mmCIF file of C-alpha atoms and ligand atoms in Angstrom:
data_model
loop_
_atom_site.group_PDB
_atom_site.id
_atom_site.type_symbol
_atom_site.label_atom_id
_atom_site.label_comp_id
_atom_site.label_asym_id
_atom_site.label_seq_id
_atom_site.Cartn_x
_atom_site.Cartn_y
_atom_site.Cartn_z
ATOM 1 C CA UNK G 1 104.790 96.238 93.486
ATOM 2 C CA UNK G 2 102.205 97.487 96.280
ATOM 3 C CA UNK G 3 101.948 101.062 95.883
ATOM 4 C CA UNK G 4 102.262 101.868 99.701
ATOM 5 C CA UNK G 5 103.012 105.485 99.305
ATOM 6 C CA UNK G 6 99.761 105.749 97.341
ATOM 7 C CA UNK G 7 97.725 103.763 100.782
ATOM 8 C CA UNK G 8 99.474 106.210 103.295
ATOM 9 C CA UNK G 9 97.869 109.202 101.132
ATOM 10 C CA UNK G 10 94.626 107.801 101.196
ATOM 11 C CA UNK G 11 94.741 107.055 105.077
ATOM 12 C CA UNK G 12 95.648 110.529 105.450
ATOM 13 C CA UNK G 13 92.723 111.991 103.461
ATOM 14 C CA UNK G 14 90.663 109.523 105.182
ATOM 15 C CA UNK G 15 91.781 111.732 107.908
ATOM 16 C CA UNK G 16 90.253 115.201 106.294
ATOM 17 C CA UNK G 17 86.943 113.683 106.158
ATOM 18 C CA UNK G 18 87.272 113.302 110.134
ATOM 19 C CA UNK G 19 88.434 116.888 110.668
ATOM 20 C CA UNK G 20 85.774 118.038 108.899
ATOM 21 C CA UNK G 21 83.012 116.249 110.420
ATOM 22 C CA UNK G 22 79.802 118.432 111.310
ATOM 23 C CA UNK G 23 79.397 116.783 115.047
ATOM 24 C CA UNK G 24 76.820 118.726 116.060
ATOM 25 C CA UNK G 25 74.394 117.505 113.059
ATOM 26 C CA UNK G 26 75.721 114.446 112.498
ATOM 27 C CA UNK G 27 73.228 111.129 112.564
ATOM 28 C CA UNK G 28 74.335 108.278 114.904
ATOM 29 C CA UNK G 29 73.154 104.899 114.446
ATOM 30 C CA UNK G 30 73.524 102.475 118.298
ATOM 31 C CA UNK G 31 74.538 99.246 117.044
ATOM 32 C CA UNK G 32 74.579 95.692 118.916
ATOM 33 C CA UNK G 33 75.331 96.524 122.698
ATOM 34 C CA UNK G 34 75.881 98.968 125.401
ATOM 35 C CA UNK G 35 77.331 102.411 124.495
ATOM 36 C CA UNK G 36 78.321 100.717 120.040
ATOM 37 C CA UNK G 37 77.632 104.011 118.020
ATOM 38 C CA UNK G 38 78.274 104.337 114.793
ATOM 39 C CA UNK G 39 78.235 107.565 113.363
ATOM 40 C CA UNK G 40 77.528 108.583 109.357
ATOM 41 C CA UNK G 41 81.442 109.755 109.281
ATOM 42 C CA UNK G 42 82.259 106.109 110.233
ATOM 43 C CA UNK G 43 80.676 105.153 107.335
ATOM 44 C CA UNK G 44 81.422 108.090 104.977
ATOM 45 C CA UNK G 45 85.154 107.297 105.867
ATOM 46 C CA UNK G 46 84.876 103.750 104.851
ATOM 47 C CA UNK G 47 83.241 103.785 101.818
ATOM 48 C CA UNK G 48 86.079 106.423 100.752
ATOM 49 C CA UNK G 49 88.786 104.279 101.906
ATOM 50 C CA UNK G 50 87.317 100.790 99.972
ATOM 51 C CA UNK G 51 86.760 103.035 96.890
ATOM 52 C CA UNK G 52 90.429 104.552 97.377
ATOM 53 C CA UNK G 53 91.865 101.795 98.235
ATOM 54 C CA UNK G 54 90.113 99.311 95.479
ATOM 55 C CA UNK G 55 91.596 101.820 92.858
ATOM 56 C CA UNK G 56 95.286 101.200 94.318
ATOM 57 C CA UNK G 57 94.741 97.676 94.803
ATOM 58 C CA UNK G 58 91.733 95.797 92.475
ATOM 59 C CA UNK G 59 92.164 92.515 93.585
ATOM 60 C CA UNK G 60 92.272 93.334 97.041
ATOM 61 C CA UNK G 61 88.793 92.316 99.539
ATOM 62 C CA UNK G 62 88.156 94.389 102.455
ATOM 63 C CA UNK G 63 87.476 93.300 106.122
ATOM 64 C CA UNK G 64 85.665 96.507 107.177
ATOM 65 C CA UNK G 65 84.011 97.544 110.545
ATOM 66 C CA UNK G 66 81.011 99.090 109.111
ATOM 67 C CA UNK G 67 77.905 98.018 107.108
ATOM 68 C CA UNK G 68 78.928 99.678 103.562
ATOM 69 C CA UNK G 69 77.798 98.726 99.817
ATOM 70 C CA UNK G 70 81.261 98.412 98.804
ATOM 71 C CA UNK G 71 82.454 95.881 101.787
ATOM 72 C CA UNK G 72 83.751 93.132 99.797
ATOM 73 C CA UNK G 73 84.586 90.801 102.709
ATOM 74 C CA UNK G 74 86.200 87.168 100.881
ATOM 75 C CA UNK G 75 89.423 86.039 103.088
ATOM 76 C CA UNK G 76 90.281 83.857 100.161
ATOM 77 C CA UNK G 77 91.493 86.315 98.829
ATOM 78 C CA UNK G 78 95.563 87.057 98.076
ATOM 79 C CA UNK G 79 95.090 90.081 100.032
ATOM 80 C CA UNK G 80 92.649 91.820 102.184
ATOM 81 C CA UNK G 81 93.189 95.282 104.094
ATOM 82 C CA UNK G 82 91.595 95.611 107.289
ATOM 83 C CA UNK G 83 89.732 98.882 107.798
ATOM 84 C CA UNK G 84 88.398 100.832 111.218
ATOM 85 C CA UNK G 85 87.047 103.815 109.687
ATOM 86 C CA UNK G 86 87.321 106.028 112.807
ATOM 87 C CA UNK G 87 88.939 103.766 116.012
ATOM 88 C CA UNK G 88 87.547 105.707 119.000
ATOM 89 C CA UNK G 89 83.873 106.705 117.878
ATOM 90 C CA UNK G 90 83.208 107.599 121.335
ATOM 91 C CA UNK G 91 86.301 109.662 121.080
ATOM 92 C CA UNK G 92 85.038 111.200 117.941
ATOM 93 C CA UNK G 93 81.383 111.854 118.983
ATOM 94 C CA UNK G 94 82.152 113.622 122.262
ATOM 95 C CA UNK G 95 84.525 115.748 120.369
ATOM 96 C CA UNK G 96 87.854 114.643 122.006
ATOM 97 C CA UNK G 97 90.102 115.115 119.342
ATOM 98 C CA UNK G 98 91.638 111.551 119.609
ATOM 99 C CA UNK G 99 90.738 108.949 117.213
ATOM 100 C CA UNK G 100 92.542 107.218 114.162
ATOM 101 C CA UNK G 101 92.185 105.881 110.994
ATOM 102 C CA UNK G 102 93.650 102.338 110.666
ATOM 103 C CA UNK G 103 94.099 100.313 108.064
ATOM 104 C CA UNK G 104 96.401 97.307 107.630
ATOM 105 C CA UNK G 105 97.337 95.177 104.374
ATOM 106 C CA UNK G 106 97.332 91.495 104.923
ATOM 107 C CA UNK G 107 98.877 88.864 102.053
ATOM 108 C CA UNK G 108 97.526 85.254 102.343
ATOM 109 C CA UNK G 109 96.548 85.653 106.462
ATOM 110 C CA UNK G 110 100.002 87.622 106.945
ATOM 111 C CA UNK G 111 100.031 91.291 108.167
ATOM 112 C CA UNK G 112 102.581 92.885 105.743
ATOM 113 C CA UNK G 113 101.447 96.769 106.161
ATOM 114 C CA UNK G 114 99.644 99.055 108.542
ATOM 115 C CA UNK G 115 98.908 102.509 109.167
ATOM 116 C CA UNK G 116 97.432 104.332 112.040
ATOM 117 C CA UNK G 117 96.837 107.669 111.613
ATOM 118 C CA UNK G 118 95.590 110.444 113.993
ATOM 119 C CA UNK G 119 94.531 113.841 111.941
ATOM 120 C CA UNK G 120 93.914 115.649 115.278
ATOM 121 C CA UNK G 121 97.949 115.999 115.601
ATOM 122 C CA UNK G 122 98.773 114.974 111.973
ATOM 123 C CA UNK G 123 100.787 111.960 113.573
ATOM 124 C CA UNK G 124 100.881 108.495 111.098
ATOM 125 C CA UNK G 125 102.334 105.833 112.245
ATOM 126 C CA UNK G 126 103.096 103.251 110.026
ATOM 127 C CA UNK G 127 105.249 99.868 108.633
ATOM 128 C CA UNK G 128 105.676 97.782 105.911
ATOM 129 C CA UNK G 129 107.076 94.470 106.915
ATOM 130 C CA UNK G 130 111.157 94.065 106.904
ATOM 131 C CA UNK G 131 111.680 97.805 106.178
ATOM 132 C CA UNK G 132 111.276 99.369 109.971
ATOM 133 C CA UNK G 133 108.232 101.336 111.708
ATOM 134 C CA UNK G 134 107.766 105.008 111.534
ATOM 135 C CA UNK G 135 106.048 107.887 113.050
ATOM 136 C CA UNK G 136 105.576 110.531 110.409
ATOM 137 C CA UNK G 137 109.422 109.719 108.514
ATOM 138 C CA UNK G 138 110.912 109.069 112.151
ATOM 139 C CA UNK G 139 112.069 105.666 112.591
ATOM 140 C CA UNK G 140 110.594 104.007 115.737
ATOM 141 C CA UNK G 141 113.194 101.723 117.422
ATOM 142 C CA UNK G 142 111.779 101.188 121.360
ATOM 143 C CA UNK G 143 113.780 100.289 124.074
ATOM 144 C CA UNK G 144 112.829 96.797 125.967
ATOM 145 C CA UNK G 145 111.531 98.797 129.308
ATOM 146 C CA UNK G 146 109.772 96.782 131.688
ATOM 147 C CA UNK G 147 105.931 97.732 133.376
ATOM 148 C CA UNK G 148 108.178 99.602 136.228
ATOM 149 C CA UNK G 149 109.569 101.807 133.736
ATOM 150 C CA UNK G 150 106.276 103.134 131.719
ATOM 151 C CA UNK G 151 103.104 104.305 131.191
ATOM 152 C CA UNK G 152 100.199 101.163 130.921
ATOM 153 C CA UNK G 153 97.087 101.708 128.706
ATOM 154 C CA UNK G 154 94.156 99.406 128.620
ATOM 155 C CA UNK G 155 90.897 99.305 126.711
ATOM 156 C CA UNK G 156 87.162 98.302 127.759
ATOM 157 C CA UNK G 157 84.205 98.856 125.827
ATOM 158 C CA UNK G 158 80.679 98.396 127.617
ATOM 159 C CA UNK G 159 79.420 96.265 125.293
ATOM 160 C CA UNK G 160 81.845 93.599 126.440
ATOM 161 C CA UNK G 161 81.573 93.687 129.681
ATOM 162 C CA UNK G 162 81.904 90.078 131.032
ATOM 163 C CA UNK G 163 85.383 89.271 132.537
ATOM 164 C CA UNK G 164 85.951 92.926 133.262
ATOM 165 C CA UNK G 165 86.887 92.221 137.170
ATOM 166 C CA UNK G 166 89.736 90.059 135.809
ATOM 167 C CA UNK G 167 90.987 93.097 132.947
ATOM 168 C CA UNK G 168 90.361 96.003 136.269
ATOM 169 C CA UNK G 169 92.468 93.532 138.724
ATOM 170 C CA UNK G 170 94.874 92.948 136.202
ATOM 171 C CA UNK G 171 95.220 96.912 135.550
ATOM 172 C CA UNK G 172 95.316 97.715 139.477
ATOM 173 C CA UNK G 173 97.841 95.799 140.368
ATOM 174 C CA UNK G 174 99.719 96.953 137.026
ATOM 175 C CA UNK G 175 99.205 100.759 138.292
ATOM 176 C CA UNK G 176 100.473 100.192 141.256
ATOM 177 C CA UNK G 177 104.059 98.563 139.605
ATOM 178 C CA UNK G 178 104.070 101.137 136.790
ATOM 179 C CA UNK G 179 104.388 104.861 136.594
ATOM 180 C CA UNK G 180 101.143 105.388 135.225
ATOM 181 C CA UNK G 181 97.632 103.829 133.391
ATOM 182 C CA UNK G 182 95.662 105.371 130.813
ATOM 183 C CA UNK G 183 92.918 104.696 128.441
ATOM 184 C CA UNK G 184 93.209 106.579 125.211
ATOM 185 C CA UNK G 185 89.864 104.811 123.663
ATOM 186 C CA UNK G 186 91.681 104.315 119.973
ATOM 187 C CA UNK G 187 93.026 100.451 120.527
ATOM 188 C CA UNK G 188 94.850 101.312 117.092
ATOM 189 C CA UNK G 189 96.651 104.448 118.811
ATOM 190 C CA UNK G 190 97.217 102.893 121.743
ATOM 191 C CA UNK G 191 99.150 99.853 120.476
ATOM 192 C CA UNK G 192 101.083 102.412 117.939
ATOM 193 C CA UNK G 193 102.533 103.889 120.667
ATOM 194 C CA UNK G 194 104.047 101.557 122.330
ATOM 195 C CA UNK G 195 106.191 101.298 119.019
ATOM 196 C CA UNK G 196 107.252 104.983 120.496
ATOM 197 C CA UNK G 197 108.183 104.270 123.725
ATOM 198 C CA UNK G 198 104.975 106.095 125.341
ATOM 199 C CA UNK G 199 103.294 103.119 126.482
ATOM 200 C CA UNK G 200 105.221 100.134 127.059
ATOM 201 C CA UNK G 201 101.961 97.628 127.268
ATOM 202 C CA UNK G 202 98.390 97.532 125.599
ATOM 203 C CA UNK G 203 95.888 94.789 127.240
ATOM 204 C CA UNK G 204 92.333 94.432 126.029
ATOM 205 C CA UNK G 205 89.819 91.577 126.414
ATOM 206 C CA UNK G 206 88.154 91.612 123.484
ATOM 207 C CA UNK G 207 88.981 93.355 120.169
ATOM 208 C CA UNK G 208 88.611 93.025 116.815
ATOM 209 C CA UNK G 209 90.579 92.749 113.571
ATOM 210 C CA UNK G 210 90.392 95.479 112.176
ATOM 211 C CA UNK G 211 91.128 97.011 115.554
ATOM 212 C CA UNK G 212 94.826 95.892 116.114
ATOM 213 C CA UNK G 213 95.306 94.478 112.627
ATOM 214 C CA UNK G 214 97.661 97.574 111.352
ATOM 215 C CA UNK G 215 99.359 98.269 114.518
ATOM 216 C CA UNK G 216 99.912 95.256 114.504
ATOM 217 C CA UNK G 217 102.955 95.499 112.067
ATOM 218 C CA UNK G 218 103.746 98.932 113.656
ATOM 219 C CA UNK G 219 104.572 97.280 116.815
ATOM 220 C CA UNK G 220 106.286 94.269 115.569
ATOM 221 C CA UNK G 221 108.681 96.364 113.561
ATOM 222 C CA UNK G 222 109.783 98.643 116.166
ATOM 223 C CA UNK G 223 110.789 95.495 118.264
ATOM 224 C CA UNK G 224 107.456 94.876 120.133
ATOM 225 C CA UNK G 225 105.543 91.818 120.552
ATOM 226 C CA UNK G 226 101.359 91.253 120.179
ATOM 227 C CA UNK G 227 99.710 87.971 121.460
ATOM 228 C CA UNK G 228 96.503 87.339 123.190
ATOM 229 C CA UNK G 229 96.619 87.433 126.686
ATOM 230 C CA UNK G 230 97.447 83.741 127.221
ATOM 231 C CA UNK G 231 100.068 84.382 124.246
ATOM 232 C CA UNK G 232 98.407 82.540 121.255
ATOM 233 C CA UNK G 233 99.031 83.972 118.066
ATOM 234 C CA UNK G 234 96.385 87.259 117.163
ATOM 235 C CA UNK G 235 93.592 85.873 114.886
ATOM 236 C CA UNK G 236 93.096 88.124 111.498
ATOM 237 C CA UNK G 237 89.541 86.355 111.271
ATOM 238 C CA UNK G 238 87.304 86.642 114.431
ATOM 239 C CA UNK G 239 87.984 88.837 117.538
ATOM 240 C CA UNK G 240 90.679 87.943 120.287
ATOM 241 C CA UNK G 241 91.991 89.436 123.421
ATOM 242 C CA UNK G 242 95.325 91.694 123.393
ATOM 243 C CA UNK G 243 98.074 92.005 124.965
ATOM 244 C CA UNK G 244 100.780 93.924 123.093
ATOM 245 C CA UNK G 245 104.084 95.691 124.816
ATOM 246 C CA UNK G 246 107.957 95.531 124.748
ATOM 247 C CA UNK G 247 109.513 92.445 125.165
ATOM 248 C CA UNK G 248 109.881 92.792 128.674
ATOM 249 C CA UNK G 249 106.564 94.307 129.802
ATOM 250 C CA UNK G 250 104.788 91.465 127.859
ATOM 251 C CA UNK G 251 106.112 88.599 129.769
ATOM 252 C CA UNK G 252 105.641 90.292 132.544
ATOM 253 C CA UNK G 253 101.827 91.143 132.269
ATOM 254 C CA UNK G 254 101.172 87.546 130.865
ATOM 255 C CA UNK G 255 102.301 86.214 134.055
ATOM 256 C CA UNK G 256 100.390 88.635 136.377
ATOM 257 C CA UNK G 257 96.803 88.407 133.892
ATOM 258 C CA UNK G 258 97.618 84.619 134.749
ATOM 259 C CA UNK G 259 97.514 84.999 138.480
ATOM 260 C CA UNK G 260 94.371 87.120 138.259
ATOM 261 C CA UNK G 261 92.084 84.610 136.527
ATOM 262 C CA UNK G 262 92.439 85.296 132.973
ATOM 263 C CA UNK G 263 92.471 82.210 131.266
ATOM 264 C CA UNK G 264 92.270 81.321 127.398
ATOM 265 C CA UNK G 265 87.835 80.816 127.316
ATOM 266 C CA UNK G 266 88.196 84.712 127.631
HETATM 267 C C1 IPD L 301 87.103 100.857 120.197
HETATM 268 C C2 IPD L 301 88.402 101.514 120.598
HETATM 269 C C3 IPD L 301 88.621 101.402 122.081
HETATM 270 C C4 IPD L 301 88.587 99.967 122.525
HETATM 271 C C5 IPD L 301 87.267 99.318 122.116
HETATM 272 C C6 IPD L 301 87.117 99.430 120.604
HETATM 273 P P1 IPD L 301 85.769 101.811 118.083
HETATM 274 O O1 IPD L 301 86.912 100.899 118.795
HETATM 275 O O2 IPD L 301 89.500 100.927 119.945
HETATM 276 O O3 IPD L 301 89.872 101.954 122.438
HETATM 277 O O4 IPD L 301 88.755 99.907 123.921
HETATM 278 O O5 IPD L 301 87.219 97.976 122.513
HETATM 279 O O6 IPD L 301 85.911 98.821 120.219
HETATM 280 O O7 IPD L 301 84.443 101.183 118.406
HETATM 281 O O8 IPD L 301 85.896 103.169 118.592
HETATM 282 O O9 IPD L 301 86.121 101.662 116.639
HETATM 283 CA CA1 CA L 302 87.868 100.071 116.720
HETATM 284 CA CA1 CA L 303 85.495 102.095 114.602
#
């Protein structure tokens, strides 16, 4: 038996180490890239969470998104959690006060658990697969709206920029049918909340794993779908475009990305 309880209490301490952060002195690293920071809480927050989480779960390898000594990265493995330390390190380093901590349990390339959690408002989202999504101990259950009926967020990071006429097309003409766009800069959050009802569609061209891996479940559990844009399966090995949203919205947006240009090289 998984000890999930014991995961969820590690996310949320995860989540201390973020509140407590000393922005003002703290040493920032560019990596690979336009505008790809990573900060020593990124990695301070990792390590924690591999040596929390290796405690809970021995056997377990990790697919992390920072550079740590403890990053045991083998996909053969029966189980691997995906980690993103701090999703929205722009977020974090510009002191915004939104960014999560996501992590997300997979069993032999399944996603069986995830958990998104943002310490700024003490909200954690989170699923095991077959027993139901929650927020906190609310149970999410969203209703199928369609892109007329709610809020659109979309992500972009600068150091992906090709295609980006085709995601900003895509996101004009879904403005203009919806009631509203934003862009939160935590992918993890984002997604999470459609599982809420406050967004009803999340489209990115290029994420990572560890990025969408745990909200993955989230969403799925509280009656949501999550594809890549053309609607292939998400890959749990190398990155992949996004598009996640209620039933409803989903088919919708797949159509309209179609009709702007997106097509499955992206
Ligand atoms: C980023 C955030 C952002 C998304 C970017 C991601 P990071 O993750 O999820 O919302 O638009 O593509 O890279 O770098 O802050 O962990
Ligand atoms: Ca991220
Ligand atoms: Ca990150």
């Amino acid at each position: 038996m998984i000890n999930f309880k014991a995961i969820e209490k590690c996310v949320k301490e995860a989540g201390q180490i973020v509140l407590a952060a000393d922005l003002e002195n703290a040493s920032v690293e560019k990596k690979t890239g336009d505008a790809n920071f990573c900060t020593e809480y990124d990695v301070k927050v990792q390590k924690f969470l591999i040596d929390e989480l290796s405690k809970i779960l021995p056997e377990a390898s990790f697919f992390g998104e920072e550079e740590t000594n403890n990053n045991i990265k083998d996909l053969s493995r029966e189980y691997t959690f995906y980690i993103d330390p701090i999703d929205g390190t722009t977020n974090f380093m510009f002191g915004y006060n939104h960014s999560s901590i996501s992590v997300g349990l997979a069993r032999n390339g399944k996603m069986m658990a995830g958990f998104v959690y943002n310490p700024y408002v003490d909200e954690m989202y989170k699923a095991v697969r077959n027993e139901g999504a929650f927020v906190n101990d609310k149970p999410l259950k969203m209703e199928n709206k369609a892109v007329s009926e709610g809020i659109i967020a979309f992500g972009c990071a600068r150091y992906n920029e090709s295609k980006i006429d085709v995601l900003f097309s895509t996101v004009k003409e879904l403005f203009l049918k919806s009631l509203s766009i934003r862009s939160g800069g935590s992918a993890a959050i984002d997604i999470s909340r459609i599982a809420k009802g406050a967004n009803v569609i999340y489209i990115e061209l290029k994420l990572q794993p560890y990025d969408y891996a745990a909200a993955s479940v989230i969403l799925e559990e509280a009656g949501g779908v999550i594809t890549r844009i053309g609607g292939g399966e998400i890959s749990l090995t190398e990155p992949c475009s996004i598009l996640a949203g209620t039933k409803k919205a989903h088919e919708e947006v797949m159509k309209i990305a179609k009709e702007k240009g997106y097509n499955s090289e992206f």
